[in-house]
Amino acid sequence: MKRIALFLVLIAFCAPMFAQAPATDQPSRDDLLKMFDVLRVRQQTESVMQTVLAQMKEQMHGDIQKRYPNLSPESAAKLEAAINDAVNLYPVTEMLDDLIPVYQKHLTKADVDAIVGFYSSPAGQHFLDKMPGMTQEAMKTMMAKLQVRSAEYADKVEKQADELAEPKKN
């Protein structure tokens, strides 16, 4: 019985550590939309969506040409229009709306105010201006290393598969 009481006391004292920030300390929808604006979340998301759409178009175009080599230009144009509509499956506005409760759960109003304060400053704006170029430059380096390492790893796995597939000699 004492163990149960001690356990309940511990839970009572530890529960606040796991609780969500109080509603008064949560950032409002407007606070988060301001943060998203300062962080250029909408523009970045739209840019990513356009990149994904371009990749999707390229992939689907190749797949369609292989599958339907005699497709008329008119039909191909209709399919491309349908692919372009894919960007409307999950509009950016809806994505941002879906982010709000997640950010409210994990950030306080003070956090959001500090983030907005920094990223509104000249240093924060400079960082945001430079971030796409830095990311692109870093991705080139990382992708080059990843391609080499992936090829080496694929060779290793293929060799292991060959060894496992060989019939065992008695």
mmCIF file of C-alpha atoms in Angstrom:
data_model
loop_
_atom_site.group_PDB
_atom_site.id
_atom_site.type_symbol
_atom_site.label_atom_id
_atom_site.label_comp_id
_atom_site.label_asym_id
_atom_site.label_seq_id
_atom_site.Cartn_x
_atom_site.Cartn_y
_atom_site.Cartn_z
ATOM 1 C CA MET A 1 0.000 0.000 0.000
ATOM 2 C CA LYS A 2 2.856 2.370 0.834
ATOM 3 C CA ARG A 3 4.392 1.668 -2.582
ATOM 4 C CA ILE A 4 1.163 2.570 -4.346
ATOM 5 C CA ALA A 5 0.872 5.798 -2.339
ATOM 6 C CA LEU A 6 4.499 6.686 -3.081
ATOM 7 C CA PHE A 7 3.945 5.928 -6.762
ATOM 8 C CA LEU A 8 0.871 8.187 -6.875
ATOM 9 C CA VAL A 9 2.759 11.008 -5.127
ATOM 10 C CA LEU A 10 5.608 10.684 -7.639
ATOM 11 C CA ILE A 11 3.155 10.787 -10.545
ATOM 12 C CA ALA A 12 1.486 13.869 -9.083
ATOM 13 C CA PHE A 13 4.813 15.699 -8.820
ATOM 14 C CA CYS A 14 6.171 14.539 -12.193
ATOM 15 C CA ALA A 15 3.021 15.059 -14.256
ATOM 16 C CA PRO A 16 3.608 18.788 -14.771
ATOM 17 C CA MET A 17 6.935 18.000 -16.443
ATOM 18 C CA PHE A 18 5.108 16.083 -19.168
ATOM 19 C CA ALA A 19 2.160 18.402 -19.509
ATOM 20 C CA GLN A 20 1.552 20.637 -22.483
ATOM 21 C CA ALA A 21 2.282 24.336 -22.068
ATOM 22 C CA PRO A 22 -0.656 26.107 -20.423
ATOM 23 C CA ALA A 23 -3.129 27.654 -22.850
ATOM 24 C CA THR A 24 -2.146 31.167 -21.723
ATOM 25 C CA ASP A 25 1.510 30.425 -22.536
ATOM 26 C CA GLN A 26 0.743 28.959 -25.967
ATOM 27 C CA PRO A 27 1.333 31.067 -29.034
ATOM 28 C CA SER A 28 -1.836 32.132 -30.790
ATOM 29 C CA ARG A 29 -2.632 31.286 -34.386
ATOM 30 C CA ASP A 30 -1.704 34.866 -35.331
ATOM 31 C CA ASP A 31 1.621 34.586 -33.464
ATOM 32 C CA LEU A 32 2.491 31.469 -35.438
ATOM 33 C CA LEU A 33 1.355 32.899 -38.764
ATOM 34 C CA LYS A 34 3.603 35.905 -38.090
ATOM 35 C CA MET A 35 6.480 33.528 -37.314
ATOM 36 C CA PHE A 36 5.778 31.547 -40.501
ATOM 37 C CA ASP A 37 5.795 34.817 -42.438
ATOM 38 C CA VAL A 38 9.100 35.988 -40.939
ATOM 39 C CA LEU A 39 10.647 32.546 -41.529
ATOM 40 C CA ARG A 40 9.315 32.540 -45.105
ATOM 41 C CA VAL A 41 7.714 29.151 -44.519
ATOM 42 C CA ARG A 42 5.057 29.656 -47.198
ATOM 43 C CA GLN A 43 7.620 30.580 -49.875
ATOM 44 C CA GLN A 44 9.927 27.727 -48.908
ATOM 45 C CA THR A 45 7.073 25.230 -48.901
ATOM 46 C CA GLU A 46 5.832 26.446 -52.278
ATOM 47 C CA SER A 47 9.360 26.153 -53.651
ATOM 48 C CA VAL A 48 9.690 22.589 -52.362
ATOM 49 C CA MET A 49 6.277 21.743 -53.807
ATOM 50 C CA GLN A 50 7.342 23.061 -57.216
ATOM 51 C CA THR A 51 10.554 21.029 -57.076
ATOM 52 C CA VAL A 52 8.647 17.884 -56.100
ATOM 53 C CA LEU A 53 6.082 18.552 -58.826
ATOM 54 C CA ALA A 54 8.844 18.958 -61.427
ATOM 55 C CA GLN A 55 10.436 15.672 -60.328
ATOM 56 C CA MET A 56 7.061 13.966 -60.325
ATOM 57 C CA LYS A 57 6.322 15.270 -63.844
ATOM 58 C CA GLU A 58 9.664 14.046 -65.133
ATOM 59 C CA GLN A 59 9.184 10.612 -63.586
ATOM 60 C CA MET A 60 5.591 10.266 -64.756
ATOM 61 C CA HIS A 61 6.429 11.569 -68.227
ATOM 62 C CA GLY A 62 9.054 8.849 -68.612
ATOM 63 C CA ASP A 63 6.719 6.201 -67.222
ATOM 64 C CA ILE A 64 3.880 7.265 -69.530
ATOM 65 C CA GLN A 65 6.134 7.287 -72.604
ATOM 66 C CA LYS A 66 7.313 3.761 -71.811
ATOM 67 C CA ARG A 67 3.843 2.475 -71.120
ATOM 68 C CA TYR A 68 2.017 4.331 -73.900
ATOM 69 C CA PRO A 69 4.536 5.023 -76.687
ATOM 70 C CA ASN A 70 1.772 5.912 -79.173
ATOM 71 C CA LEU A 71 0.058 8.492 -76.949
ATOM 72 C CA SER A 72 -1.109 11.502 -78.956
ATOM 73 C CA PRO A 73 0.266 14.976 -78.067
ATOM 74 C CA GLU A 74 -3.255 16.047 -77.056
ATOM 75 C CA SER A 75 -3.603 13.136 -74.639
ATOM 76 C CA ALA A 76 -0.112 13.778 -73.281
ATOM 77 C CA ALA A 77 -1.088 17.426 -72.661
ATOM 78 C CA LYS A 78 -4.215 16.309 -70.768
ATOM 79 C CA LEU A 79 -2.141 13.992 -68.593
ATOM 80 C CA GLU A 80 0.361 16.757 -67.887
ATOM 81 C CA ALA A 81 -2.493 19.050 -66.842
ATOM 82 C CA ALA A 82 -3.698 16.338 -64.473
ATOM 83 C CA ILE A 83 -0.200 16.047 -63.025
ATOM 84 C CA ASN A 84 -0.097 19.834 -62.543
ATOM 85 C CA ASP A 85 -3.304 19.553 -60.521
ATOM 86 C CA ALA A 86 -1.461 17.319 -58.048
ATOM 87 C CA VAL A 87 -0.094 20.447 -56.385
ATOM 88 C CA ASN A 88 -3.661 21.153 -55.247
ATOM 89 C CA LEU A 89 -3.978 17.855 -53.383
ATOM 90 C CA TYR A 90 -2.579 19.453 -50.225
ATOM 91 C CA PRO A 91 -2.533 23.248 -50.514
ATOM 92 C CA VAL A 92 0.172 25.171 -48.657
ATOM 93 C CA THR A 93 -2.444 27.077 -46.659
ATOM 94 C CA GLU A 94 -3.824 23.787 -45.350
ATOM 95 C CA MET A 95 -0.292 22.583 -44.536
ATOM 96 C CA LEU A 96 0.335 25.715 -42.493
ATOM 97 C CA ASP A 97 -3.011 25.278 -40.734
ATOM 98 C CA ASP A 98 -1.962 21.729 -39.854
ATOM 99 C CA LEU A 99 1.342 22.980 -38.433
ATOM 100 C CA ILE A 100 -0.285 25.397 -36.003
ATOM 101 C CA PRO A 101 -1.478 22.899 -33.349
ATOM 102 C CA VAL A 102 1.849 21.073 -33.507
ATOM 103 C CA TYR A 103 3.807 24.280 -32.950
ATOM 104 C CA GLN A 104 1.376 25.332 -30.212
ATOM 105 C CA LYS A 105 2.048 22.048 -28.457
ATOM 106 C CA HIS A 106 5.824 22.416 -28.513
ATOM 107 C CA LEU A 107 6.522 26.162 -28.395
ATOM 108 C CA THR A 108 5.570 28.844 -25.938
ATOM 109 C CA LYS A 109 4.544 32.363 -26.852
ATOM 110 C CA ALA A 110 7.919 33.529 -25.501
ATOM 111 C CA ASP A 111 9.701 31.065 -27.833
ATOM 112 C CA VAL A 112 7.772 32.333 -30.840
ATOM 113 C CA ASP A 113 8.353 35.975 -29.893
ATOM 114 C CA ALA A 114 12.109 35.319 -29.584
ATOM 115 C CA ILE A 115 12.200 33.495 -32.934
ATOM 116 C CA VAL A 116 10.312 36.337 -34.628
ATOM 117 C CA GLY A 117 12.594 38.853 -32.946
ATOM 118 C CA PHE A 118 15.772 37.203 -34.170
ATOM 119 C CA TYR A 119 14.616 36.410 -37.700
ATOM 120 C CA SER A 120 13.225 39.934 -38.082
ATOM 121 C CA SER A 121 16.653 41.349 -37.226
ATOM 122 C CA PRO A 122 19.259 42.120 -39.899
ATOM 123 C CA ALA A 123 21.265 39.039 -38.854
ATOM 124 C CA GLY A 124 18.185 36.810 -39.033
ATOM 125 C CA GLN A 125 17.194 38.191 -42.431
ATOM 126 C CA HIS A 126 20.767 37.757 -43.684
ATOM 127 C CA PHE A 127 20.692 34.145 -42.525
ATOM 128 C CA LEU A 128 17.368 33.536 -44.278
ATOM 129 C CA ASP A 129 18.713 35.172 -47.444
ATOM 130 C CA LYS A 130 21.832 32.976 -47.419
ATOM 131 C CA MET A 131 20.213 29.726 -46.282
ATOM 132 C CA PRO A 132 19.010 28.466 -49.708
ATOM 133 C CA GLY A 133 22.473 28.887 -51.239
ATOM 134 C CA MET A 134 24.181 27.335 -48.234
ATOM 135 C CA THR A 135 21.764 24.417 -48.304
ATOM 136 C CA GLN A 136 22.297 23.894 -52.028
ATOM 137 C CA GLU A 137 26.078 24.017 -51.610
ATOM 138 C CA ALA A 138 25.985 21.614 -48.674
ATOM 139 C CA MET A 139 23.668 19.239 -50.557
ATOM 140 C CA LYS A 140 26.121 19.042 -53.474
ATOM 141 C CA THR A 141 28.876 17.955 -51.104
ATOM 142 C CA MET A 142 26.650 15.524 -49.230
ATOM 143 C CA MET A 143 25.126 14.021 -52.374
ATOM 144 C CA ALA A 144 28.556 13.459 -53.937
ATOM 145 C CA LYS A 145 29.702 11.596 -50.832
ATOM 146 C CA LEU A 146 26.431 9.706 -50.594
ATOM 147 C CA GLN A 147 26.620 8.583 -54.235
ATOM 148 C CA VAL A 148 30.121 7.153 -53.743
ATOM 149 C CA ARG A 149 29.226 5.494 -50.459
ATOM 150 C CA SER A 150 25.923 4.145 -51.807
ATOM 151 C CA ALA A 151 27.683 2.599 -54.809
ATOM 152 C CA GLU A 152 30.298 1.010 -52.546
ATOM 153 C CA TYR A 153 27.582 -0.281 -50.234
ATOM 154 C CA ALA A 154 25.524 -1.647 -53.137
ATOM 155 C CA ASP A 155 28.618 -3.533 -54.348
ATOM 156 C CA LYS A 156 29.136 -4.934 -50.857
ATOM 157 C CA VAL A 157 25.509 -6.084 -50.587
ATOM 158 C CA GLU A 158 25.622 -7.580 -54.093
ATOM 159 C CA LYS A 159 28.786 -9.510 -53.227
ATOM 160 C CA GLN A 160 27.182 -10.754 -50.020
ATOM 161 C CA ALA A 161 24.043 -11.792 -51.926
ATOM 162 C CA ASP A 162 26.196 -13.661 -54.468
ATOM 163 C CA GLU A 163 27.971 -15.503 -51.665
ATOM 164 C CA LEU A 164 24.692 -16.404 -50.001
ATOM 165 C CA ALA A 165 23.164 -17.547 -53.287
ATOM 166 C CA GLU A 166 26.038 -19.880 -54.192
ATOM 167 C CA PRO A 167 25.224 -23.507 -53.543
ATOM 168 C CA LYS A 168 27.157 -24.933 -50.660
ATOM 169 C CA LYS A 169 29.682 -27.622 -51.517
ATOM 170 C CA ASN A 170 29.873 -30.686 -49.293
#
